[in-house]
Coordinates of N, CA and C and ligand atoms in Angstrom, one line a residue:
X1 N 130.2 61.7 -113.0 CA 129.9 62.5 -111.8 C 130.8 63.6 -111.6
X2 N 132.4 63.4 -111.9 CA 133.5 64.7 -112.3 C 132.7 65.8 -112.9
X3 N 132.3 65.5 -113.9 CA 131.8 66.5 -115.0 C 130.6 67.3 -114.2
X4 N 129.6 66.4 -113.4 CA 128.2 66.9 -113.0 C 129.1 67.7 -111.7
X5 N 130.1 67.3 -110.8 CA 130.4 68.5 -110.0 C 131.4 69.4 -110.2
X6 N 132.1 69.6 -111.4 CA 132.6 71.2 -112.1 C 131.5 71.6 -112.3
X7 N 130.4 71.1 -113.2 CA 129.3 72.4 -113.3 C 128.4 72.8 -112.0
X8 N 128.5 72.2 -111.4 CA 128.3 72.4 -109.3 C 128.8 73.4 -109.1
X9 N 130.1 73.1 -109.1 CA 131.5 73.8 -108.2 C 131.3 75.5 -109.3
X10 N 131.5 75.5 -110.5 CA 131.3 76.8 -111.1 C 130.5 77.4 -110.6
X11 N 129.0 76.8 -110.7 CA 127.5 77.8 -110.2 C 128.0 77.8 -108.8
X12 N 128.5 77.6 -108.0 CA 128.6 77.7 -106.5 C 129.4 79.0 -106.3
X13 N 130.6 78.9 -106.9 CA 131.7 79.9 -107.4 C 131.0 81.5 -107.6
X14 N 130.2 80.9 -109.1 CA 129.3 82.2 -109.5 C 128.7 82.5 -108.5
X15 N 127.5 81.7 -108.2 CA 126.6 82.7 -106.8 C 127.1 83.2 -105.5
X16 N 128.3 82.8 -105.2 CA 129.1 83.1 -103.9 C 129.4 84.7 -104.2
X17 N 130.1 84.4 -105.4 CA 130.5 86.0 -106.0 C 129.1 87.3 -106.0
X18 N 128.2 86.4 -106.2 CA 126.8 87.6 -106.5 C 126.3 87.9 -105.4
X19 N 126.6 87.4 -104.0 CA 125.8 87.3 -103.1 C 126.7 89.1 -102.4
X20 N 125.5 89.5 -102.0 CA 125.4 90.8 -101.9 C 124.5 91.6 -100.9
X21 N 124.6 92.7 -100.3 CA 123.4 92.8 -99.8 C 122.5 93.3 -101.0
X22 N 121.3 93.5 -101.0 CA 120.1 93.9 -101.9 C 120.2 92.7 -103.0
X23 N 120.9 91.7 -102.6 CA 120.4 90.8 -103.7 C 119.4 89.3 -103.0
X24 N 118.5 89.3 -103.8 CA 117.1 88.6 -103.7 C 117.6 87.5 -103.8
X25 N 117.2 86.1 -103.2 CA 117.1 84.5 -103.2 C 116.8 84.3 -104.7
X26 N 115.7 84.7 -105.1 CA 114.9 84.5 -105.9 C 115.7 85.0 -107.3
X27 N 116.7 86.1 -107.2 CA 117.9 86.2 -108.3 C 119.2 85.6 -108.4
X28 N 119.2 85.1 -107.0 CA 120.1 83.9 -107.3 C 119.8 82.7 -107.9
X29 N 118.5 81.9 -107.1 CA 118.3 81.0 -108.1 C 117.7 81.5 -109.6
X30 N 117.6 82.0 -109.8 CA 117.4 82.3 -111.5 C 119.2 82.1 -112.4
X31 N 119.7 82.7 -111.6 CA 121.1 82.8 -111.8 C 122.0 81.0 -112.0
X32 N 121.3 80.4 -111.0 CA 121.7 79.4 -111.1 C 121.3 78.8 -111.8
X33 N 119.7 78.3 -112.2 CA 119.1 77.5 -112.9 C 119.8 78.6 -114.6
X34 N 119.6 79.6 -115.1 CA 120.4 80.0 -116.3 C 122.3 79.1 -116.7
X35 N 122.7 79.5 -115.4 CA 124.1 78.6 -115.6 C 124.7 77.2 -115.8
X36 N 123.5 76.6 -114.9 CA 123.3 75.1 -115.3 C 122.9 74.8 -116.6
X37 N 121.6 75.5 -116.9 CA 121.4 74.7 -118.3 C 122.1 75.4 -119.3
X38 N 123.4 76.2 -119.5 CA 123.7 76.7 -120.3 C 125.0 75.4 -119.9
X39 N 125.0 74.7 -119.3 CA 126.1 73.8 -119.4 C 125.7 72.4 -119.5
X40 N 124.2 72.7 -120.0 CA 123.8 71.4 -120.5 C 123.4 70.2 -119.4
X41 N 123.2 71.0 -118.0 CA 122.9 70.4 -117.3 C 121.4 70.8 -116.6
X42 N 120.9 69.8 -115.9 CA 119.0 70.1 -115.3 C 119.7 70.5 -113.8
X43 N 118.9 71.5 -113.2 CA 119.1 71.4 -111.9 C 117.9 71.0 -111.8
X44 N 119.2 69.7 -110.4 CA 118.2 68.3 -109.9 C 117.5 68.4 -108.8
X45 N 117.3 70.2 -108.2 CA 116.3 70.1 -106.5 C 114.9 70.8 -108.0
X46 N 114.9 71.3 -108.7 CA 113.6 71.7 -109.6 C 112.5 70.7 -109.7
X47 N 111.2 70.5 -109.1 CA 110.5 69.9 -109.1 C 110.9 68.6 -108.3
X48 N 112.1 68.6 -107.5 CA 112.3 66.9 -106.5 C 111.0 67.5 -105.3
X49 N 110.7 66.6 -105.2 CA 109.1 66.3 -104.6 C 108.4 67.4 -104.4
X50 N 108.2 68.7 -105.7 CA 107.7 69.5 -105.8 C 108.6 70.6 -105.5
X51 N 109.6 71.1 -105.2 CA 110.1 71.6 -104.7 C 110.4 73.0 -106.0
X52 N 109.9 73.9 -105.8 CA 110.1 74.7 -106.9 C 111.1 75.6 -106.9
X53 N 112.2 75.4 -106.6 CA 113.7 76.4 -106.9 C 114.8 75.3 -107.4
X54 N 116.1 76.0 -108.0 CA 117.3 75.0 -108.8 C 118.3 75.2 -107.2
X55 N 117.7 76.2 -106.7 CA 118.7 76.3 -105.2 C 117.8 76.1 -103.8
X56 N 118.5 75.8 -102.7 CA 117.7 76.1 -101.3 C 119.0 77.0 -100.8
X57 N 118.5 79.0 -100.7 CA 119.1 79.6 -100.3 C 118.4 80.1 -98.7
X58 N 119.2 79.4 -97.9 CA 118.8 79.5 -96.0 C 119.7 80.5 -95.4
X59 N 118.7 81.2 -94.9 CA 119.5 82.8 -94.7 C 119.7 82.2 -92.8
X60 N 120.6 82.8 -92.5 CA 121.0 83.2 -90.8 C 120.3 81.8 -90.4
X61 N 118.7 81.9 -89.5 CA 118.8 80.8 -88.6 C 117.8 79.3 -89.5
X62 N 117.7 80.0 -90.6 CA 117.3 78.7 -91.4 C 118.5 78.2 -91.8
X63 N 118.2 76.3 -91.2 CA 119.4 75.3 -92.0 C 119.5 75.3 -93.0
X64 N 118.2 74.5 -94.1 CA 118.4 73.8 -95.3 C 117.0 73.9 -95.8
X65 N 117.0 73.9 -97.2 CA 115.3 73.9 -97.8 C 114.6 74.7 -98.0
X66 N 114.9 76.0 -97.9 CA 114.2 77.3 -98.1 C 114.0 77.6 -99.5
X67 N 112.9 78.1 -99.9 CA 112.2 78.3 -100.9 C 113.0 79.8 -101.7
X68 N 113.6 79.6 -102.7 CA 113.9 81.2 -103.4 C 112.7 81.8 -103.0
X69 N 113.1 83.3 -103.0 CA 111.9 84.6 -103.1 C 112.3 85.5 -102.7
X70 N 111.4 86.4 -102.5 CA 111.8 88.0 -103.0 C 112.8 88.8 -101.7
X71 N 113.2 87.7 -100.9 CA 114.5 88.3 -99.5 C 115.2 88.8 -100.1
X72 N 115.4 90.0 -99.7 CA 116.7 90.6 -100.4 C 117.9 91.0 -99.0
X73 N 119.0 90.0 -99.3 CA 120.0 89.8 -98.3 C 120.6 90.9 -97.9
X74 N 120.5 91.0 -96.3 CA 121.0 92.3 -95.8 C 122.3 92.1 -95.0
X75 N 123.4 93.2 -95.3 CA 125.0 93.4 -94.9 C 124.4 92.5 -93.1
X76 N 125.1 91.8 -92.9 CA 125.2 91.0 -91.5 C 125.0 89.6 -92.1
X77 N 124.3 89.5 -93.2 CA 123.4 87.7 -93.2 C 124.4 86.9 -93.2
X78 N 123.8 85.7 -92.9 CA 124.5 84.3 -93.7 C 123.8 84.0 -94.3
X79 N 124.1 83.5 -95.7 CA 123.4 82.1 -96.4 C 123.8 81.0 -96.8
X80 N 123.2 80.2 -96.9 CA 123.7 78.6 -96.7 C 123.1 78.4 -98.7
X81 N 123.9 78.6 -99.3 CA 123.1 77.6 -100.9 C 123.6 76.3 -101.2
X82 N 122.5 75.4 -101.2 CA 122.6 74.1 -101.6 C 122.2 74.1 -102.8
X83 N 122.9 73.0 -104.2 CA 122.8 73.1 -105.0 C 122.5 71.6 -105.6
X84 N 121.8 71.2 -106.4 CA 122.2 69.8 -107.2 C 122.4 70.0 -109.0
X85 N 123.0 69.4 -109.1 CA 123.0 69.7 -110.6 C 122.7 67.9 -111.1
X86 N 122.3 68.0 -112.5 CA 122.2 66.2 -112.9 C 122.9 66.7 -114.4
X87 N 123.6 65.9 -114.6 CA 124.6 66.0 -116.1 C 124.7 64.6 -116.5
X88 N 124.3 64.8 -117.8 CA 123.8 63.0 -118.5 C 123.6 62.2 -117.6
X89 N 122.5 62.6 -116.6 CA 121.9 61.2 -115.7 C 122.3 61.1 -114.4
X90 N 123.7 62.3 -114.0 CA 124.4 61.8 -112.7 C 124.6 62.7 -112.1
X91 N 124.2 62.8 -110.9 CA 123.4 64.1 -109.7 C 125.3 64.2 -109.1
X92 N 125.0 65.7 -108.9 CA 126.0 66.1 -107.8 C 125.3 67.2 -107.0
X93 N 125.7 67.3 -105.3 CA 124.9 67.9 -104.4 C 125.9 68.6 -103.5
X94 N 126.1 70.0 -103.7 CA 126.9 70.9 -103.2 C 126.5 71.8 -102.2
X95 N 126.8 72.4 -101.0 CA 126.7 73.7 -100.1 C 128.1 74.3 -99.4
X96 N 127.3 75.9 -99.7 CA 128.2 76.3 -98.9 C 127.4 77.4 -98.3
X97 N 128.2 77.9 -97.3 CA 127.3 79.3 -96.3 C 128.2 80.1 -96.8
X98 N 127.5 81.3 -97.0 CA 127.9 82.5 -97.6 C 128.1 83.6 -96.7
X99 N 129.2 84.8 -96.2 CA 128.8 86.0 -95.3 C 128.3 87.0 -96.4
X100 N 127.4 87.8 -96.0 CA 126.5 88.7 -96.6 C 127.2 90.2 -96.2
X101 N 128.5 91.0 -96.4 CA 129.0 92.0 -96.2 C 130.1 91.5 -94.8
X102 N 129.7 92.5 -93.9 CA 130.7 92.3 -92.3 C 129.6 91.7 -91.5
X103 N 130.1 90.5 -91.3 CA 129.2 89.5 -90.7 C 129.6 89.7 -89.0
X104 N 129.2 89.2 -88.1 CA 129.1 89.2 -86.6 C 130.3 88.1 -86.6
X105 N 131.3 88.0 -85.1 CA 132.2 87.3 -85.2 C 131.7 85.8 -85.2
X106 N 130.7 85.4 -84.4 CA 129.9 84.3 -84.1 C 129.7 83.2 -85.1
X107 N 129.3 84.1 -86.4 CA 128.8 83.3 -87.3 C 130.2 83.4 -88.3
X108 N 131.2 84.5 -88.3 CA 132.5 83.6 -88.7 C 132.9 82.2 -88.4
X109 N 133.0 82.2 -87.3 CA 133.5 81.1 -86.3 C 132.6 79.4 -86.7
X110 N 131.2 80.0 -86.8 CA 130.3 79.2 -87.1 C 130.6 78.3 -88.6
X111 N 130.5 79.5 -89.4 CA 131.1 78.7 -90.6 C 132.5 78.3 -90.6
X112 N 133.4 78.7 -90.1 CA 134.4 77.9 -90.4 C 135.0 76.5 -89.6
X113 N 134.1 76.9 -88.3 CA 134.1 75.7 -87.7 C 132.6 74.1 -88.8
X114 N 132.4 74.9 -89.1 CA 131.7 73.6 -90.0 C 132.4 73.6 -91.2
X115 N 133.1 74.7 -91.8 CA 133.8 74.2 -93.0 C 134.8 73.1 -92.9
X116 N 135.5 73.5 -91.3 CA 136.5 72.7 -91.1 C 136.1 71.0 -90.1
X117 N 134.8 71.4 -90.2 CA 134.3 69.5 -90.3 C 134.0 69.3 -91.4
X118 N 134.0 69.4 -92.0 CA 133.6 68.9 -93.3 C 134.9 68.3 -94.4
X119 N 135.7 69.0 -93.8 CA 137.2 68.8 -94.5 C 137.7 67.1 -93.0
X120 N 137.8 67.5 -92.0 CA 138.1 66.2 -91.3 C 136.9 64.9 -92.0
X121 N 135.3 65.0 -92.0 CA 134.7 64.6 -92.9 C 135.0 63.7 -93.5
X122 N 135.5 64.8 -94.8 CA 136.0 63.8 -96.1 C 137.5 62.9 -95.9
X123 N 138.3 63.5 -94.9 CA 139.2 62.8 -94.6 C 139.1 61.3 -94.5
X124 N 137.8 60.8 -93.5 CA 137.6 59.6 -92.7 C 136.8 59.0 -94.3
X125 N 136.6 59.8 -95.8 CA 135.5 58.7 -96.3 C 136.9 57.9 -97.5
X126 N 137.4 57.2 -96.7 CA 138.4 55.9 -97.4 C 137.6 54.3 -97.4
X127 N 137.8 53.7 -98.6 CA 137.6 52.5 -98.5 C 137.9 51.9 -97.1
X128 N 136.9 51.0 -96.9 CA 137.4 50.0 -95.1 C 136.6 51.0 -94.1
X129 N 137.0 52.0 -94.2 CA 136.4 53.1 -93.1 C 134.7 52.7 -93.1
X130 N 133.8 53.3 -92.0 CA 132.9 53.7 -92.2 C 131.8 54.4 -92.0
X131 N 130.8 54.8 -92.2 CA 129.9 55.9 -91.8 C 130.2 56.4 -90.4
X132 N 130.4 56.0 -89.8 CA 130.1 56.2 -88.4 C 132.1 57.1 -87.8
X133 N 133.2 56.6 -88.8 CA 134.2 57.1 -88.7 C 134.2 59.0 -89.7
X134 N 133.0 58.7 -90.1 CA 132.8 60.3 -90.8 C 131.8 60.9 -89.9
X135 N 131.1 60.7 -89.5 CA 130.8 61.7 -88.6 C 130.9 62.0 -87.2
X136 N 131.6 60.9 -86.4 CA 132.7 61.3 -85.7 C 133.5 62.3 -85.6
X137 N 134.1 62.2 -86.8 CA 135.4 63.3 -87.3 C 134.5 64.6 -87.7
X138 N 133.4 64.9 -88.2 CA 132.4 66.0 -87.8 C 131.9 66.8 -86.8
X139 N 131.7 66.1 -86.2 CA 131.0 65.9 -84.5 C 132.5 66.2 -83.5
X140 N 133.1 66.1 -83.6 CA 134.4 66.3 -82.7 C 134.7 67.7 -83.3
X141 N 134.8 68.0 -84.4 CA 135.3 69.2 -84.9 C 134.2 70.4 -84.3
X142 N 133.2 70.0 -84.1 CA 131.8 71.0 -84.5 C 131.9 71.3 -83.0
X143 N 132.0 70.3 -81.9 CA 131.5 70.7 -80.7 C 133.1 70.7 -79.9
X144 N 134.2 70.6 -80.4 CA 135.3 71.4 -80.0 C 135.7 72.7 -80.1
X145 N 134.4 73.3 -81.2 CA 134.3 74.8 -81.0 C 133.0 75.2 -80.8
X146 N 132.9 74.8 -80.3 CA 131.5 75.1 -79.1 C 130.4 75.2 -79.6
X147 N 130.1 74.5 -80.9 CA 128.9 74.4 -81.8 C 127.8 73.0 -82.2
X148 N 126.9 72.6 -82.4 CA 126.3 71.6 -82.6 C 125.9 71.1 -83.7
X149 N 125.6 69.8 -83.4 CA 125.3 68.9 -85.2 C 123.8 68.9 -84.9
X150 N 123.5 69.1 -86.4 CA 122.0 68.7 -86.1 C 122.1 67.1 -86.4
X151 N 121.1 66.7 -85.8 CA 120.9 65.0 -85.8 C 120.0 64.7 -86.8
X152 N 118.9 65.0 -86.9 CA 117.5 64.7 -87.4 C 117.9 64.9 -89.2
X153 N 118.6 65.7 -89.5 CA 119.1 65.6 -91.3 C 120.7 65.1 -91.4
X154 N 120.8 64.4 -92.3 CA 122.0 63.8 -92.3 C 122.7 63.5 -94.7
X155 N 123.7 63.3 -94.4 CA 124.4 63.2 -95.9 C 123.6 62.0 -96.3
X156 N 124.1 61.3 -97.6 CA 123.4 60.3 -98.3 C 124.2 60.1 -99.1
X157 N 124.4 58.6 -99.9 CA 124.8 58.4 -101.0 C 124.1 59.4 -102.5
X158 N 124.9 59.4 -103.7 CA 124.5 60.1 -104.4 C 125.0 59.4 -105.6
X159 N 124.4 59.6 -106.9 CA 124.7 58.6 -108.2 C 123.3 58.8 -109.0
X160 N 123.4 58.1 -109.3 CA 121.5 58.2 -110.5 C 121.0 59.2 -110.0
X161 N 120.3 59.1 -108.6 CA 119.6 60.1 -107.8 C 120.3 60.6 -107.0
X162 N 119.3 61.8 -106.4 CA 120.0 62.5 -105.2 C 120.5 62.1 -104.1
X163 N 119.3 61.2 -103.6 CA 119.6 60.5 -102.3 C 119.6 59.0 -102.4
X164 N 120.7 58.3 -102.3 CA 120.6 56.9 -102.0 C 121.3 56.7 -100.9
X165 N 121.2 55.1 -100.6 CA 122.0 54.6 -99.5 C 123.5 54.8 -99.9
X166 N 124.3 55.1 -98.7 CA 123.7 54.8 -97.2 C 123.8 56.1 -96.9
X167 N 122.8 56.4 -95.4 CA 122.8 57.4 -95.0 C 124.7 58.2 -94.3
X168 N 124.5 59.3 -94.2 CA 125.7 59.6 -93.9 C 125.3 60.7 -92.7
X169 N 125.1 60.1 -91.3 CA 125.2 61.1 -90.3 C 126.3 61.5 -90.1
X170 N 126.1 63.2 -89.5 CA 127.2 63.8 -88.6 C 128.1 63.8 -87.5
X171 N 127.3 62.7 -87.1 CA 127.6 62.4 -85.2 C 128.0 60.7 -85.7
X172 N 128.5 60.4 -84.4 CA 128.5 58.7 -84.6 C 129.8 58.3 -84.1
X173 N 129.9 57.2 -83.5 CA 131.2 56.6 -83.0 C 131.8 56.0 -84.0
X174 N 133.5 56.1 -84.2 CA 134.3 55.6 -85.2 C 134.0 54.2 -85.0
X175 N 134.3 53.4 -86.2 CA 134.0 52.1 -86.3 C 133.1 51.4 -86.5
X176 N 131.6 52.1 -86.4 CA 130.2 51.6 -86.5 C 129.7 52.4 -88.0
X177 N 128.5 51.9 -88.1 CA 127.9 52.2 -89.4 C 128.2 51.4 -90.7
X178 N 128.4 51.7 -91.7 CA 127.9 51.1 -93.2 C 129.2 51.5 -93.2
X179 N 130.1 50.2 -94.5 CA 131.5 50.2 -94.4 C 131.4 50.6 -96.1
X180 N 132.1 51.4 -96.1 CA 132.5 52.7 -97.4 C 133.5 51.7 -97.9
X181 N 133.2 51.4 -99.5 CA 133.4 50.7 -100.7 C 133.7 51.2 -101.5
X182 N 135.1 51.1 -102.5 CA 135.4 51.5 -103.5 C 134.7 52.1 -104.5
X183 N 134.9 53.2 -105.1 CA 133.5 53.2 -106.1 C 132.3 54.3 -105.4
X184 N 132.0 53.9 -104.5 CA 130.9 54.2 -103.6 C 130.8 56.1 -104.2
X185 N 129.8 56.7 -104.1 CA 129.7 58.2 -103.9 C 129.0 58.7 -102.8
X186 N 129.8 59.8 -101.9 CA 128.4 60.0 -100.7 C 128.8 61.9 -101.1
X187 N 127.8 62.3 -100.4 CA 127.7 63.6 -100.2 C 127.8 63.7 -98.7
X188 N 128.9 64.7 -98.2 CA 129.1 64.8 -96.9 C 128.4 66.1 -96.9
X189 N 127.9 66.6 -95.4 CA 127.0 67.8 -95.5 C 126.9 68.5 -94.0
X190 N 127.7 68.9 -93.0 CA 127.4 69.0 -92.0 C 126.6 70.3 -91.9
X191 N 125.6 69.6 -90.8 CA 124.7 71.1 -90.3 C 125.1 71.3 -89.1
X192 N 124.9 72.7 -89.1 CA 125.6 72.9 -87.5 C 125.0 74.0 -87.0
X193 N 125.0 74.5 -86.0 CA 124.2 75.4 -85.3 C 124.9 76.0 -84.1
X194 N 124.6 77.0 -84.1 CA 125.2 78.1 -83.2 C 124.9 78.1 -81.5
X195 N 123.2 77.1 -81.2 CA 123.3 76.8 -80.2 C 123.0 75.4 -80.0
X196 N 121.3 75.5 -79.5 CA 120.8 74.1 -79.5 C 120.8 73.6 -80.9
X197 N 120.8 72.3 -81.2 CA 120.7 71.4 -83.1 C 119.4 71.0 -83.2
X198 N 118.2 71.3 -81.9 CA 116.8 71.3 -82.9 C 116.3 71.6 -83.5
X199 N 115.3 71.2 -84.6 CA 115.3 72.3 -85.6 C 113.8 71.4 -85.7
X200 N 113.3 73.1 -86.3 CA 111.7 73.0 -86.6 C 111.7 73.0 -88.5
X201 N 110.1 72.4 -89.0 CA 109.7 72.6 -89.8 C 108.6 74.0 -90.3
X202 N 109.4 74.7 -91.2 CA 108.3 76.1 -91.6 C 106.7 75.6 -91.8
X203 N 106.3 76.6 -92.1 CA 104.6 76.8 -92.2 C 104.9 76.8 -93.8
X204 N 105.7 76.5 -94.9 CA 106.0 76.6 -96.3 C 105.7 74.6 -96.5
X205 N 106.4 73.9 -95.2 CA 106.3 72.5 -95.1 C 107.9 72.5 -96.1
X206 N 108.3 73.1 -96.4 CA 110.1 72.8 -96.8 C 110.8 73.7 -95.8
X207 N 111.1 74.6 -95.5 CA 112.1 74.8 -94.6 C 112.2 75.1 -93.3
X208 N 113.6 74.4 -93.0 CA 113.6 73.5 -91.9 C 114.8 75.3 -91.2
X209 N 114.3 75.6 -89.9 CA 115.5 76.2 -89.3 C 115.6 76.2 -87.8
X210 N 116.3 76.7 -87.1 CA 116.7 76.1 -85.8 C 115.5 76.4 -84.8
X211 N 115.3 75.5 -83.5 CA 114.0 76.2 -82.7 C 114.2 77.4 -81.8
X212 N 115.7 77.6 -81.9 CA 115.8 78.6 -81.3 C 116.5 79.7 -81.5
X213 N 116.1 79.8 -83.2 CA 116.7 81.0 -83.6 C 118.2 81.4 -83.5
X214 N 119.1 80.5 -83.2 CA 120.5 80.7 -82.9 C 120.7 80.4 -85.4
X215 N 122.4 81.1 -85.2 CA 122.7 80.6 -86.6 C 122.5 79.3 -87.0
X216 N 122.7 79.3 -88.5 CA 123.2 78.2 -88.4 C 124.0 78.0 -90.4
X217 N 125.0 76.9 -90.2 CA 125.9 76.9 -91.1 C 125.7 75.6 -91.8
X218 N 126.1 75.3 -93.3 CA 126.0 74.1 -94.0 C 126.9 74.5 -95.3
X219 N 128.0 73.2 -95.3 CA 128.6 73.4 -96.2 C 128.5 71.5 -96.7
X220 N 129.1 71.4 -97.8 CA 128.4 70.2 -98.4 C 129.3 69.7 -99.4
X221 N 129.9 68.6 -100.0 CA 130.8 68.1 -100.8 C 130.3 66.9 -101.4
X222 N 130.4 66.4 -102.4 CA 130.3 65.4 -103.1 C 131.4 64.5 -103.3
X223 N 131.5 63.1 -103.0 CA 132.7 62.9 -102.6 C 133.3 61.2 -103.3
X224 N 133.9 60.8 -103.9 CA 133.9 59.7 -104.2 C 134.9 59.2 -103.6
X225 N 135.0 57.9 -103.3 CA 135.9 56.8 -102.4 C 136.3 56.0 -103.3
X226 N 137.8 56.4 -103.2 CA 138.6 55.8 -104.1 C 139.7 55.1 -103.6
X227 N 140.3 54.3 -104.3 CA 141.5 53.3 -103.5 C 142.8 54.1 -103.2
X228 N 142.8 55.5 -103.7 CA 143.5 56.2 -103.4 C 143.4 57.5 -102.4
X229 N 141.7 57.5 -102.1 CA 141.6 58.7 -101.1 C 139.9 59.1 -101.5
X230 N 140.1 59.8 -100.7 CA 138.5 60.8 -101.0 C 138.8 61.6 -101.9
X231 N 138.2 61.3 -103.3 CA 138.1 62.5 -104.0 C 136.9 63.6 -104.2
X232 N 137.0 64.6 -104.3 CA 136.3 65.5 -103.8 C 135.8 66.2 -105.4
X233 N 134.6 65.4 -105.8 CA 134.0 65.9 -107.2 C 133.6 67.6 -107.4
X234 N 132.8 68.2 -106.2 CA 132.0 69.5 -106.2 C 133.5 70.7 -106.0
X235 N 134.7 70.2 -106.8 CA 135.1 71.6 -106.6 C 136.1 71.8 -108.2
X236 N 136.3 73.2 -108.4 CA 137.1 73.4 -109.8 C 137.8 72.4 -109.8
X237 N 139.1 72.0 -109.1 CA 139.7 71.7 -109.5 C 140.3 70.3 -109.1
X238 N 139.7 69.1 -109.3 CA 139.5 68.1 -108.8 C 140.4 67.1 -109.4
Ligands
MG301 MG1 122.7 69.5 -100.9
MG302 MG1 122.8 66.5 -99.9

């Protein structure tokens, strides 16, 4: 699973770097799906329940799930790219939000206040601990800067497939939930939002973005629970 999130953490790397204004969804995932299988890996969102992109690039007030195409990203945006990669059999599932040139101060704030739950996050995913102590530590981070969790999408275990047990919400009181096991792999993933955290389904039936048009941010880690700490597979240098 090391191995499946370097070739993650690279394509993430690469597309961070390419994101641009005048550059199209639709040339980034191409870009991605080229780098993956040149590393001998499948990207694992291609064809998961039909889903036809190796990325979901969600610009400004779309969360998660957006279909590559022909958007071509203009100086202000955010984008949010989520990534899976599978490498001999074993899924890793990465995000991060991207600023698109000189971004508004708002959506600075936005993503770094979600970057920096995601990092308290991975803190709480220790053996003994459990679900409910990781999104806590999200949820505190997210709405001490004046921002919101969405409720209704949440992290997951990750290993053979993309999503297995146990769920891994954002929100939640320390102490409750499913108790994190050595071994274990989850993907932490907070969604957050610039105002209200409802969020509607597109007229596409995949992407999901806020009801009221406020930002919104997602950054995302793959993470394994070890007797020594959270190790954190989706990045170079692990
Ligand atoms: Mg993901
Ligand atoms: Mg995920």
């Amino acid at each position: 699973m090391a191995a499946s999130g370097a070739v993650l953490a690279e394509c993430l790397d690469l597309l961070e770097a390419a994101v641009a204004p005048g550059v199209t969804t639709l040339e980034l995932d191409q870009m991605a799906e080229e780098f993956i299988r040149s590393r001998d890996g499948v990207p694992s969102f291609k064809g998961y329940h039909g889903f036809p992109g190796s990325i979901c690039p969600s610009v400004n007030e779309e969360v998660v799930h957006a279909i590559p195409g022909p958007y071509a990203l203009a100086d202000g945006d955010i984008i949010s790219i989520d990534c899976g990669v599978t490498l001999d059999g074993w899924v890793s599932d990465s995000a991060r939000t991207i600023a698109v040139g000189q971004v508004s101060q708002v959506a600075t704030d936005l993503m770094d206040a979600t970057r920096r739950s995601l990092a308290a996050g991975i803190s709480q995913a220790r053996p003994g601990n459990r679900t409910g102590d990781i999104g806590a530590a999200v949820q505190d981070v997210v709405e001490r800067a004046g921002f919101s969790v969405v409720r209704t999408l949440v992290g997951h275990g990750v290993g053979r497939s993309m999503h297995e047990e146990p769920q891994v919400p954002n929100f939640g009181q320390p102490g409750t939930g499913v108790r994190l096991e050595e071994g274990v792999v989850i993907a932490i993933e907070p969604m957050v939002t610039e105002k209200d955290p409802e969020v509607v389904l597109g007229g596409d039936g995949w992407v999901v973005s806020t009801r009221d048009m406020g930002l919104a941010a997602h950054f995302e880690h793959t993470v394994a629970i070890t007797a020594s700490g959270p190790r954190i597979l989706t990045r170079v240098s692990t």
